[in-house]
Short mmCIF file of N, CA and C in Angstrom, two decimals:
data_model
loop_
_atom_site.label_atom_id
_atom_site.label_comp_id
_atom_site.label_asym_id
_atom_site.label_seq_id
_atom_site.Cartn_x
_atom_site.Cartn_y
_atom_site.Cartn_z
N MET A 19 15.85 -1.30 -3.13
CA MET A 19 14.39 -1.90 -2.78
C MET A 19 13.80 -1.08 -1.34
N LYS A 20 14.84 -1.11 -0.33
CA LYS A 20 14.56 -0.35 0.79
C LYS A 20 14.16 1.00 0.70
N LYS A 21 14.98 1.78 -0.35
CA LYS A 21 14.63 3.22 -0.63
C LYS A 21 13.13 3.23 -1.15
N VAL A 22 12.64 2.54 -2.05
CA VAL A 22 11.44 2.46 -2.56
C VAL A 22 10.43 2.17 -1.52
N LEU A 23 10.49 1.23 -0.70
CA LEU A 23 9.71 1.05 0.40
C LEU A 23 9.51 2.21 1.51
N LYS A 24 10.74 2.83 1.64
CA LYS A 24 10.77 4.15 2.48
C LYS A 24 9.80 5.32 1.69
N VAL A 25 9.80 5.35 0.66
CA VAL A 25 9.12 6.49 -0.31
C VAL A 25 7.73 6.01 -0.25
N ILE A 26 7.18 4.62 -0.38
CA ILE A 26 5.88 4.29 -0.23
C ILE A 26 5.42 4.56 1.28
N ASN A 27 6.36 4.07 2.12
CA ASN A 27 5.91 4.46 3.52
C ASN A 27 5.55 5.88 3.65
N ASP A 28 6.27 6.62 3.38
CA ASP A 28 6.12 8.15 3.27
C ASP A 28 4.82 8.50 2.86
N VAL A 29 4.53 8.04 1.65
CA VAL A 29 3.47 8.22 0.91
C VAL A 29 1.97 7.98 1.76
N ILE A 30 2.00 6.68 2.09
CA ILE A 30 1.05 6.06 2.88
C ILE A 30 0.56 6.75 4.27
N THR A 31 1.76 7.05 4.93
CA THR A 31 1.75 7.62 6.23
C THR A 31 1.52 9.12 6.07
N ASN A 32 1.73 9.54 4.95
CA ASN A 32 1.37 11.31 4.87
C ASN A 32 0.91 11.42 3.33
N PRO A 33 -0.35 10.88 2.96
CA PRO A 33 -1.11 10.76 1.93
C PRO A 33 -1.38 12.18 1.39
N PRO A 34 -1.61 12.23 0.04
CA PRO A 34 -2.00 13.54 -0.53
C PRO A 34 -3.51 14.02 -0.18
N ILE A 35 -4.26 12.85 -0.06
CA ILE A 35 -5.77 13.01 0.41
C ILE A 35 -5.86 11.97 1.40
N PRO A 36 -6.71 12.19 2.48
CA PRO A 36 -7.05 11.43 3.59
C PRO A 36 -7.91 10.17 3.02
N HIS A 37 -7.83 9.08 3.91
CA HIS A 37 -8.58 8.01 3.58
C HIS A 37 -10.01 8.14 4.28
N GLU A 38 -10.97 8.15 3.52
CA GLU A 38 -12.41 8.25 4.08
C GLU A 38 -13.06 6.78 3.70
N PRO A 39 -12.93 5.85 4.73
CA PRO A 39 -13.61 4.51 4.67
C PRO A 39 -15.01 4.63 4.02
N TYR A 40 -15.76 5.57 4.18
CA TYR A 40 -17.20 5.58 3.53
C TYR A 40 -17.28 6.22 2.34
N LYS A 41 -16.23 6.60 1.77
CA LYS A 41 -16.27 7.42 0.35
C LYS A 41 -15.42 6.33 -0.69
N GLN A 42 -14.29 5.72 -0.13
CA GLN A 42 -13.57 5.01 -1.17
C GLN A 42 -12.70 3.58 -0.33
N SER A 43 -12.56 2.51 -0.93
CA SER A 43 -11.85 1.43 -0.54
C SER A 43 -10.55 1.76 -0.16
N LEU A 44 -9.95 1.03 0.71
CA LEU A 44 -8.51 1.18 1.12
C LEU A 44 -7.59 0.92 -0.06
N LYS A 45 -7.99 0.07 -0.73
CA LYS A 45 -7.17 -0.35 -1.75
C LYS A 45 -7.05 0.67 -3.02
N ASN A 46 -8.36 1.25 -3.36
CA ASN A 46 -8.41 2.32 -4.28
C ASN A 46 -7.73 3.66 -3.76
N TRP A 47 -8.11 3.89 -2.49
CA TRP A 47 -6.98 5.07 -2.03
C TRP A 47 -5.65 4.82 -1.95
N ALA A 48 -5.30 3.55 -1.62
CA ALA A 48 -3.74 3.37 -1.62
C ALA A 48 -2.99 3.55 -3.13
N LYS A 49 -3.86 2.85 -3.93
CA LYS A 49 -3.53 2.91 -5.32
C LYS A 49 -3.50 4.45 -5.89
N TYR A 50 -4.43 5.24 -5.56
CA TYR A 50 -4.54 6.50 -5.96
C TYR A 50 -3.41 7.38 -5.58
N CYS A 51 -3.04 7.24 -4.16
CA CYS A 51 -2.07 7.91 -3.28
C CYS A 51 -0.65 7.53 -4.22
N LEU A 52 -0.35 6.65 -4.38
CA LEU A 52 0.97 5.93 -4.93
C LEU A 52 1.02 6.41 -6.52
N GLN A 53 -0.07 6.31 -7.15
CA GLN A 53 -0.18 6.98 -8.56
C GLN A 53 0.07 8.39 -8.64
N ASN A 54 -0.58 9.03 -7.75
CA ASN A 54 -0.38 10.58 -7.50
C ASN A 54 1.27 10.89 -7.06
N LYS A 55 1.95 10.05 -6.59
CA LYS A 55 3.42 10.24 -6.30
C LYS A 55 4.21 9.88 -7.49
N GLY A 56 3.82 9.41 -8.57
CA GLY A 56 4.30 8.93 -9.76
C GLY A 56 4.65 7.42 -9.82
N PHE A 57 4.38 6.53 -8.89
CA PHE A 57 4.45 5.18 -9.13
C PHE A 57 3.50 4.47 -10.17
N ILE A 58 4.16 3.56 -10.81
CA ILE A 58 3.15 2.72 -11.81
C ILE A 58 2.53 1.86 -11.08
N VAL A 59 1.17 1.67 -10.77
CA VAL A 59 0.43 0.65 -10.18
C VAL A 59 -0.21 -0.04 -11.02
N THR A 60 0.02 -1.36 -10.98
CA THR A 60 -0.60 -2.29 -12.01
C THR A 60 -1.56 -3.55 -11.29
N TYR A 61 -2.01 -4.43 -12.22
CA TYR A 61 -2.91 -5.32 -11.41
C TYR A 61 -1.78 -6.48 -10.97
N ALA A 62 -2.32 -7.36 -10.18
CA ALA A 62 -1.35 -8.19 -9.76
C ALA A 62 -2.19 -9.45 -9.04
N GLN A 63 -1.88 -10.79 -9.74
CA GLN A 63 -2.47 -11.93 -9.17
C GLN A 63 -2.14 -12.24 -7.80
N LYS A 64 -1.00 -11.98 -7.32
CA LYS A 64 -0.47 -12.29 -6.10
C LYS A 64 -0.97 -11.42 -4.88
N GLY A 65 -1.50 -10.24 -5.20
CA GLY A 65 -1.94 -9.44 -4.33
C GLY A 65 -2.88 -8.57 -4.83
N ASP A 66 -3.29 -7.43 -4.04
CA ASP A 66 -4.54 -6.56 -4.35
C ASP A 66 -3.92 -5.64 -5.51
N PHE A 67 -2.68 -5.31 -5.62
CA PHE A 67 -2.05 -4.48 -6.75
C PHE A 67 -0.51 -4.82 -6.60
N ALA A 68 0.06 -4.14 -7.75
CA ALA A 68 1.55 -4.30 -7.67
C ALA A 68 2.21 -2.97 -7.97
N VAL A 69 3.30 -2.39 -7.34
CA VAL A 69 4.05 -1.26 -8.07
C VAL A 69 5.17 -1.81 -8.69
N GLU A 70 5.17 -1.28 -9.95
CA GLU A 70 6.30 -1.78 -10.89
C GLU A 70 7.39 -0.73 -10.77
N LEU A 71 8.45 -1.46 -10.54
CA LEU A 71 9.79 -0.75 -10.51
C LEU A 71 10.49 -0.65 -11.90
N LYS A 72 11.60 0.32 -12.04
CA LYS A 72 12.28 0.28 -13.23
C LYS A 72 12.98 -1.13 -13.34
N GLY A 73 13.21 -1.70 -14.61
CA GLY A 73 13.82 -2.94 -14.72
C GLY A 73 12.64 -4.16 -14.76
N GLY A 74 11.27 -3.54 -14.65
CA GLY A 74 10.29 -4.80 -14.76
C GLY A 74 9.91 -5.16 -13.25
N GLU A 75 10.73 -5.24 -12.17
CA GLU A 75 10.56 -5.73 -11.16
C GLU A 75 9.23 -5.28 -10.43
N LYS A 76 8.54 -6.11 -9.65
CA LYS A 76 7.26 -5.68 -8.85
C LYS A 76 7.45 -5.81 -7.47
N LEU A 77 6.85 -4.78 -7.00
CA LEU A 77 6.44 -4.94 -5.41
C LEU A 77 4.96 -5.39 -5.23
N TYR A 78 4.54 -6.41 -4.42
CA TYR A 78 3.23 -6.90 -4.30
C TYR A 78 2.71 -6.36 -3.04
N PHE A 79 1.48 -5.94 -3.03
CA PHE A 79 0.82 -5.35 -1.93
C PHE A 79 -0.58 -6.05 -1.65
N LYS A 80 -0.99 -6.04 -0.57
CA LYS A 80 -2.30 -6.45 0.07
C LYS A 80 -2.83 -5.29 0.99
N VAL A 81 -4.10 -4.86 0.98
CA VAL A 81 -4.54 -4.00 1.99
C VAL A 81 -5.75 -4.77 2.89
N THR A 82 -5.61 -4.32 4.07
CA THR A 82 -6.42 -4.77 5.13
C THR A 82 -6.70 -3.82 6.12
N ASN A 83 -8.10 -4.08 6.97
CA ASN A 83 -8.42 -3.25 8.06
C ASN A 83 -8.07 -4.00 9.54
N ASN A 84 -7.36 -5.21 9.44
CA ASN A 84 -7.25 -5.95 10.43
C ASN A 84 -5.75 -6.50 10.44
N ALA A 85 -4.95 -5.89 11.12
CA ALA A 85 -3.34 -6.48 11.22
C ALA A 85 -3.41 -7.88 11.86
N VAL A 86 -4.08 -8.75 11.98
CA VAL A 86 -4.02 -10.32 12.44
C VAL A 86 -3.62 -11.00 11.25
N ASP A 87 -2.80 -12.16 11.85
CA ASP A 87 -2.23 -12.90 10.95
C ASP A 87 -1.87 -12.61 9.43
N LEU A 88 -1.14 -11.75 9.24
CA LEU A 88 -0.61 -11.14 8.04
C LEU A 88 0.59 -12.06 7.50
N ASP A 89 0.35 -12.18 6.06
CA ASP A 89 1.48 -13.14 5.38
C ASP A 89 2.55 -12.39 5.63
N ASP A 90 3.64 -13.02 5.84
CA ASP A 90 5.23 -12.29 5.59
C ASP A 90 5.73 -12.24 4.27
N ASN A 91 5.26 -12.90 3.44
CA ASN A 91 5.58 -12.92 2.02
C ASN A 91 5.26 -11.89 1.10
N ILE A 92 4.46 -10.79 1.54
CA ILE A 92 3.87 -9.65 0.75
C ILE A 92 3.85 -8.63 1.66
N ASN A 93 3.89 -7.42 0.82
CA ASN A 93 3.68 -6.07 1.66
C ASN A 93 2.25 -5.64 1.86
N TRP A 94 2.07 -5.16 3.22
CA TRP A 94 0.73 -4.88 3.50
C TRP A 94 0.44 -3.44 3.87
N ILE A 95 -0.61 -2.82 3.24
CA ILE A 95 -1.09 -1.62 3.86
C ILE A 95 -2.15 -1.94 4.80
N VAL A 96 -2.19 -1.27 5.91
CA VAL A 96 -3.17 -1.51 6.99
C VAL A 96 -3.59 -0.31 7.43
N TRP A 97 -4.93 -0.32 7.54
CA TRP A 97 -5.61 0.97 7.88
C TRP A 97 -6.05 0.59 9.18
N ASP A 98 -5.90 1.67 10.20
CA ASP A 98 -6.14 1.47 11.72
C ASP A 98 -7.36 2.49 11.97
N SER A 99 -8.35 1.99 12.03
CA SER A 99 -9.73 2.88 12.02
C SER A 99 -9.80 3.46 13.33
N ALA A 100 -9.27 3.03 14.46
CA ALA A 100 -9.19 3.81 15.77
C ALA A 100 -8.20 5.12 15.74
N ALA A 101 -7.13 4.73 15.16
CA ALA A 101 -6.20 5.91 14.88
C ALA A 101 -6.48 6.83 13.79
N LYS A 102 -7.27 6.20 12.84
CA LYS A 102 -7.48 6.79 11.70
C LYS A 102 -6.48 7.13 10.86
N LYS A 103 -5.60 6.03 10.92
CA LYS A 103 -4.13 6.20 9.94
C LYS A 103 -3.79 4.87 9.18
N ALA A 104 -3.10 4.99 8.14
CA ALA A 104 -2.70 3.77 7.46
C ALA A 104 -1.27 3.71 7.75
N SER A 105 -0.82 2.48 7.55
CA SER A 105 0.71 2.08 7.82
C SER A 105 1.07 0.87 6.95
N LEU A 106 2.37 0.99 6.60
CA LEU A 106 2.99 -0.21 5.53
C LEU A 106 3.58 -1.17 6.46
N ILE A 107 3.21 -2.33 6.42
CA ILE A 107 4.15 -3.34 7.09
C ILE A 107 4.82 -4.40 5.69
N PRO A 108 6.14 -3.95 5.58
CA PRO A 108 6.85 -4.53 4.58
C PRO A 108 6.95 -5.99 4.84
N GLN A 109 7.11 -6.77 3.68
CA GLN A 109 7.34 -8.14 3.74
C GLN A 109 8.71 -8.63 4.29
N MET A 110 8.81 -9.69 4.90
CA MET A 110 10.13 -10.20 5.61
C MET A 110 10.73 -10.74 4.52
N LEU A 111 11.88 -10.25 4.09
CA LEU A 111 12.87 -10.82 2.95
C LEU A 111 13.88 -11.98 3.60
#
């Protein structure tokens, strides 16, 4: 699981395309970046989307532009508009 989160972190922090908030939502951009690297991105009731792992296990993600009061029970992709970069905040297991 930690290996997968490291790869996802690398994808989000070194994306194949830059996030341009005026062109696409953070959610759609994150999903595109992950799909571009071969991840299976699916619908999720518990979050904005899920990444399906081998064996059917899923990692759930939410996206935000404001890293305040984030729920520790889910993975977050956070956009920092001042630094113009995204980061991954993994859930606390």
